[in-house]
mmCIF file of C-alpha atoms in Angstrom:
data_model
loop_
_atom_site.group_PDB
_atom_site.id
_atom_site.type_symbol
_atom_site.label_atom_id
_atom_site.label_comp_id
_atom_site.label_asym_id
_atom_site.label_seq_id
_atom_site.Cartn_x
_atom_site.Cartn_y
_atom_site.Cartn_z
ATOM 1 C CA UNK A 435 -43.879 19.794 10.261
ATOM 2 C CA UNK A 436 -41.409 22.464 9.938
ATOM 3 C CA UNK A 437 -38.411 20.647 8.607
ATOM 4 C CA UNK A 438 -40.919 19.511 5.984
ATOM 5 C CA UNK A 439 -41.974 23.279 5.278
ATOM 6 C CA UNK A 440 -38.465 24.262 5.075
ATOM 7 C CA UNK A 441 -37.218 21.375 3.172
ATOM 8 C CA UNK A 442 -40.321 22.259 0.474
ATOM 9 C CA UNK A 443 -39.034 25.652 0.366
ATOM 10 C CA UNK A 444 -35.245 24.484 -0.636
ATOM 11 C CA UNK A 445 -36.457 22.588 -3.375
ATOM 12 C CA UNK A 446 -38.511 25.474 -4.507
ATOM 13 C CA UNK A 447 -34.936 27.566 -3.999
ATOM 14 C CA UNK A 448 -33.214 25.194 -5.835
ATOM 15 C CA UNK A 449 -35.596 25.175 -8.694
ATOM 16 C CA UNK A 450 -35.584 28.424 -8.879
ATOM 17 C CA UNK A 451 -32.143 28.848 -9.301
ATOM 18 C CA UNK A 452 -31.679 25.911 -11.328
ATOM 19 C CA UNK A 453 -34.239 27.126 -13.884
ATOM 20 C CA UNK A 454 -32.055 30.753 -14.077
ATOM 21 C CA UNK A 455 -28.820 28.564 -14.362
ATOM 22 C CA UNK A 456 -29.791 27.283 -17.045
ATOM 23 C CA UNK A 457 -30.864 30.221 -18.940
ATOM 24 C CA UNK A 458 -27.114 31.512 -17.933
ATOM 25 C CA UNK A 459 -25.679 28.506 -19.131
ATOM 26 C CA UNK A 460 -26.615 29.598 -22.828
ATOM 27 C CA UNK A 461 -24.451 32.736 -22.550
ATOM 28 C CA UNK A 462 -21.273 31.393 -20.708
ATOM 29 C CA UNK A 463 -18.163 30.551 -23.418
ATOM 30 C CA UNK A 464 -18.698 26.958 -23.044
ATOM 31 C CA UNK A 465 -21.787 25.295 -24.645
ATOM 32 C CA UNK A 466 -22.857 23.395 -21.627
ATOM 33 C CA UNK A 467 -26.321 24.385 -22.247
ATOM 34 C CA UNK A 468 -27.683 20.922 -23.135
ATOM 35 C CA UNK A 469 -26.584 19.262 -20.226
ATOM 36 C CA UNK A 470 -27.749 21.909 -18.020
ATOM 37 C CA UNK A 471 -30.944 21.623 -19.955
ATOM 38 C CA UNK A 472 -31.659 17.999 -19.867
ATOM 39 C CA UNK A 473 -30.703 17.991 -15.536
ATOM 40 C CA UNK A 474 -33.109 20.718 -15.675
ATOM 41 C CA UNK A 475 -35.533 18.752 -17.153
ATOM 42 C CA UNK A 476 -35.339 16.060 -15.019
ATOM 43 C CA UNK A 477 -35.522 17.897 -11.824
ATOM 44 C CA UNK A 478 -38.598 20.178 -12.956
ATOM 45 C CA UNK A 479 -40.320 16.993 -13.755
ATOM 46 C CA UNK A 480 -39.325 14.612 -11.265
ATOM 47 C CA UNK A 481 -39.944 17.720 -8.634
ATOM 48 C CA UNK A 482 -43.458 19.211 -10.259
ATOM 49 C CA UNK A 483 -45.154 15.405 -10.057
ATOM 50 C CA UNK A 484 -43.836 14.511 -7.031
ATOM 51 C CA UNK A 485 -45.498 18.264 -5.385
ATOM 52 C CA UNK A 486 -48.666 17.332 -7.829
ATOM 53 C CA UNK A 487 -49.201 14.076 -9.281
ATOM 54 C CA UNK A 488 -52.549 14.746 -10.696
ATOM 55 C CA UNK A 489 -51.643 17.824 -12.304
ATOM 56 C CA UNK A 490 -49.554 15.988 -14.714
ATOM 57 C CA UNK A 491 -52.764 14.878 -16.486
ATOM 58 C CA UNK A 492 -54.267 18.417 -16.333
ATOM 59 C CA UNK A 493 -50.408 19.974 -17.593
ATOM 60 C CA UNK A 494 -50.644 17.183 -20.775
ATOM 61 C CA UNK A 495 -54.484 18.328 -22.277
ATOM 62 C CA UNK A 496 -53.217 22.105 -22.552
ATOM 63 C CA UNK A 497 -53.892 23.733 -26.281
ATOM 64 C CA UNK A 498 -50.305 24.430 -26.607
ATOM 65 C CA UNK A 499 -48.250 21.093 -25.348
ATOM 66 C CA UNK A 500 -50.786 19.570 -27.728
ATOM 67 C CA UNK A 501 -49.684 21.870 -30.657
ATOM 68 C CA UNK A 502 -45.476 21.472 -29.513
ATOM 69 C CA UNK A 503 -46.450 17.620 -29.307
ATOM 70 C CA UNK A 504 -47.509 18.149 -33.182
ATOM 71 C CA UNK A 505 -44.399 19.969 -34.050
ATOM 72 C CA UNK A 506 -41.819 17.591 -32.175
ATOM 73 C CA UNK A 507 -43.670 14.551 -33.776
ATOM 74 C CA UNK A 508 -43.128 16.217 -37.576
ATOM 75 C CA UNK A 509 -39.948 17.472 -36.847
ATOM 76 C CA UNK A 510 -38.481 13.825 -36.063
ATOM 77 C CA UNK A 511 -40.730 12.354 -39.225
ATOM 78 C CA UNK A 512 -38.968 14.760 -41.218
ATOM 79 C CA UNK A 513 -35.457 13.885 -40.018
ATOM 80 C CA UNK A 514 -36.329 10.423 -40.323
ATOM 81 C CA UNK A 515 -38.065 10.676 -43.951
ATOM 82 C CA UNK A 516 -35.038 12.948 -45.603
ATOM 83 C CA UNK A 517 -32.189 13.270 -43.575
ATOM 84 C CA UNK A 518 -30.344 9.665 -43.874
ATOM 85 C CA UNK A 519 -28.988 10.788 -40.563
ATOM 86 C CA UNK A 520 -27.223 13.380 -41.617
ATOM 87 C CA UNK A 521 -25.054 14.547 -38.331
ATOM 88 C CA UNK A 522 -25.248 18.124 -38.393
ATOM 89 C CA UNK A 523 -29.083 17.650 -39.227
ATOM 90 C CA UNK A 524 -29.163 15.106 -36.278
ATOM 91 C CA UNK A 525 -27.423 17.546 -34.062
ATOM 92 C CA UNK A 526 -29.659 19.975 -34.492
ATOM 93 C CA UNK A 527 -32.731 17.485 -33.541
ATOM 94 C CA UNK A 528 -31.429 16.851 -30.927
ATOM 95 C CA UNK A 529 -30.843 20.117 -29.259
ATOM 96 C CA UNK A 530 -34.638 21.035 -30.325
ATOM 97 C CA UNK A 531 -35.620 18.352 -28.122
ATOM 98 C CA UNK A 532 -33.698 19.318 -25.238
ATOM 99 C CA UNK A 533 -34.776 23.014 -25.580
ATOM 100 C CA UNK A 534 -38.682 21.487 -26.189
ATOM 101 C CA UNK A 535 -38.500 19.187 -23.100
ATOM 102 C CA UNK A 536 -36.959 22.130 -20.912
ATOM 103 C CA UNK A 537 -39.314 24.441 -22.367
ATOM 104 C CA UNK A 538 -42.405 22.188 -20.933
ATOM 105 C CA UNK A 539 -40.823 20.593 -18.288
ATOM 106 C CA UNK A 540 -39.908 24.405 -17.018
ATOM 107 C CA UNK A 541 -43.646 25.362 -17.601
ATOM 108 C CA UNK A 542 -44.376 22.362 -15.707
ATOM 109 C CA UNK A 543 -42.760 23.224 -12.678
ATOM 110 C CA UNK A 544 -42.505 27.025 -12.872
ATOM 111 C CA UNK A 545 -46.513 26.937 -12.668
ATOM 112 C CA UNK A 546 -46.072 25.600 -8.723
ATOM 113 C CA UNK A 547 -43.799 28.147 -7.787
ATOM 114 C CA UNK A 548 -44.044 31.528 -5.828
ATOM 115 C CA UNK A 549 -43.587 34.154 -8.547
ATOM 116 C CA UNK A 550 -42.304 36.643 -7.061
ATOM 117 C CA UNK A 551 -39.088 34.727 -5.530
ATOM 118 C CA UNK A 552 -38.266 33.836 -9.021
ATOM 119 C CA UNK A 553 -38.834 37.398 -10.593
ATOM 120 C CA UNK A 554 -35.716 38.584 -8.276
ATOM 121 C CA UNK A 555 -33.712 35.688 -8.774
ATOM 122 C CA UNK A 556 -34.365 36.411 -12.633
ATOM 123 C CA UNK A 557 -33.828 39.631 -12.267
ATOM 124 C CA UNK A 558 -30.216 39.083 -10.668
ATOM 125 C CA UNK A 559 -29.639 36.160 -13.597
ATOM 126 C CA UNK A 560 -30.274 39.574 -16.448
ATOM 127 C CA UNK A 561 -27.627 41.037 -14.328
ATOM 128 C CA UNK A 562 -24.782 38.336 -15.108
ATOM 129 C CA UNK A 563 -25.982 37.979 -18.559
ATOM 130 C CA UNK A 564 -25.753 41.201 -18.999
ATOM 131 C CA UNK A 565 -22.269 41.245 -17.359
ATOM 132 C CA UNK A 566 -21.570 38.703 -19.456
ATOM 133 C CA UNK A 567 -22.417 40.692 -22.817
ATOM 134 C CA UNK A 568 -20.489 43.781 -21.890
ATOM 135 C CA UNK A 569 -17.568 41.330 -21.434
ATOM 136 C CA UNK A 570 -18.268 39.754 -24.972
ATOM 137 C CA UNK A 571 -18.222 43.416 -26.725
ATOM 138 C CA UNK A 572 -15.181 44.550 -24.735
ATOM 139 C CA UNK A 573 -13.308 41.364 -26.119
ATOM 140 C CA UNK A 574 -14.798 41.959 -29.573
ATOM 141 C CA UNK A 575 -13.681 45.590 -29.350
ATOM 142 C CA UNK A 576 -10.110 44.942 -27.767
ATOM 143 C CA UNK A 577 -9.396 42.836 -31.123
ATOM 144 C CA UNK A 578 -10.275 45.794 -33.188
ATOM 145 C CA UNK A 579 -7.880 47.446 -31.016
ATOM 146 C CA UNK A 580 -10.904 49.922 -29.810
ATOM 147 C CA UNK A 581 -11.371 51.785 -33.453
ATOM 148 C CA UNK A 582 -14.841 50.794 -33.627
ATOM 149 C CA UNK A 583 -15.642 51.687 -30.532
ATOM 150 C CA UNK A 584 -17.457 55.148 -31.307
ATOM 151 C CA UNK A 585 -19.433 54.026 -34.281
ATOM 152 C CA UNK A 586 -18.593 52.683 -37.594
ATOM 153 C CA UNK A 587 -18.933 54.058 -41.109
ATOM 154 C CA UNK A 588 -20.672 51.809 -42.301
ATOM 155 C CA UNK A 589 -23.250 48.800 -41.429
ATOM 156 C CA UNK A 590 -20.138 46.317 -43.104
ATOM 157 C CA UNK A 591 -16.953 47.317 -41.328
ATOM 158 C CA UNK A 592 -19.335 47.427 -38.044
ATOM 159 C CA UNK A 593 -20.590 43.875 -38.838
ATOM 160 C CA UNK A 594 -16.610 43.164 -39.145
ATOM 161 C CA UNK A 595 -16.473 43.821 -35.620
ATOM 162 C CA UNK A 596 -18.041 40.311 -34.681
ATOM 163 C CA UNK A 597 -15.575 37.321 -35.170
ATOM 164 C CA UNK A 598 -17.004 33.563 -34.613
ATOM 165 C CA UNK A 599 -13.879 32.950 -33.109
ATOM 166 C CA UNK A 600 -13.681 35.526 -30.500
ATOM 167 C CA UNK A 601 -17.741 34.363 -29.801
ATOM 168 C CA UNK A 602 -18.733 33.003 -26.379
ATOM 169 C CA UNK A 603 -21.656 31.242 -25.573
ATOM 170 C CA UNK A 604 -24.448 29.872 -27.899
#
């Protein structure tokens, strides 16, 4: 009984820390993102229904997957009715539907889980990300050799500052 109890509580762990992964993997200079997203995905469901098969059905009837269910199902009749498969168009589908199925399958699975484990986990996640931001200005700064760095003239030479090309994460 208690190597089950622990072994539930991993999972929940690695949940946990795979749902604030994830939301880390959007800020890191590689876009990984998706694929972090769509393991996610998996996991949350595959873990959520095997905890709780019959709240599946329960998860499925709520107002709001019902309303995302509308949107995905337009969304991909509107590719399909103007696009011609465009592939920037089709890109972008795409990564709606990965951020839509790790949006519910997140809900999914975040719903069984003890909150306040994953508020401090979260709360240590902010932390890097906003490690990870500091970093980001200090690199757009450093190419601006630091002039900018206490205030600009105006909103266009501070907008100047920000260079796609020195940009990480997505």
């Amino acid at each position: 009984m208690k190597r089950s109890v622990e072994a539930g509580h991993k999972r929940y762990f690695l949940t946990e820390l795979l749902f604030c992964l994830a939301i880390l993997s959007v800020f890191l200079p590689w876009k990984v993102y998706p694929i972090v997203f769509l393991l996610a995905s998996v996991i949350f469901f595959i873990s959520a229904y095997q905890l709780d098969p019959k709240s599946l059905k329960k998860f499925l009837r709520q107002p709001w997957f019902l309303a995302i269910s509308a949107f995905v199902l337009y969304a991909c009749g509107s590719f399909f009715l103007t696009t011609n498969g465009q592939p920037q168009i089709r890109d972008s589908l795409i990564k709606m539907l990965i951020n839509i199925c790790f949006f519910i399958t997140g809900i999914y699975r975040l719903n069984q889980l003890d909150k306040a484990s994953l508020v401090r986990i979260i709360d240590w996640t902010m932390h890097i990300i906003f490690l990870l931001c500091f970093i980001q200005l200090l690199v757009y700064h450093q190419a601006f050799h630091f002039h900018l760095l206490t205030g600009a003239s105006s909103s266009a030479k501070g907008s100047a500052l920000y260079n796609k090309e020195l940009f990480f994460g997505d």
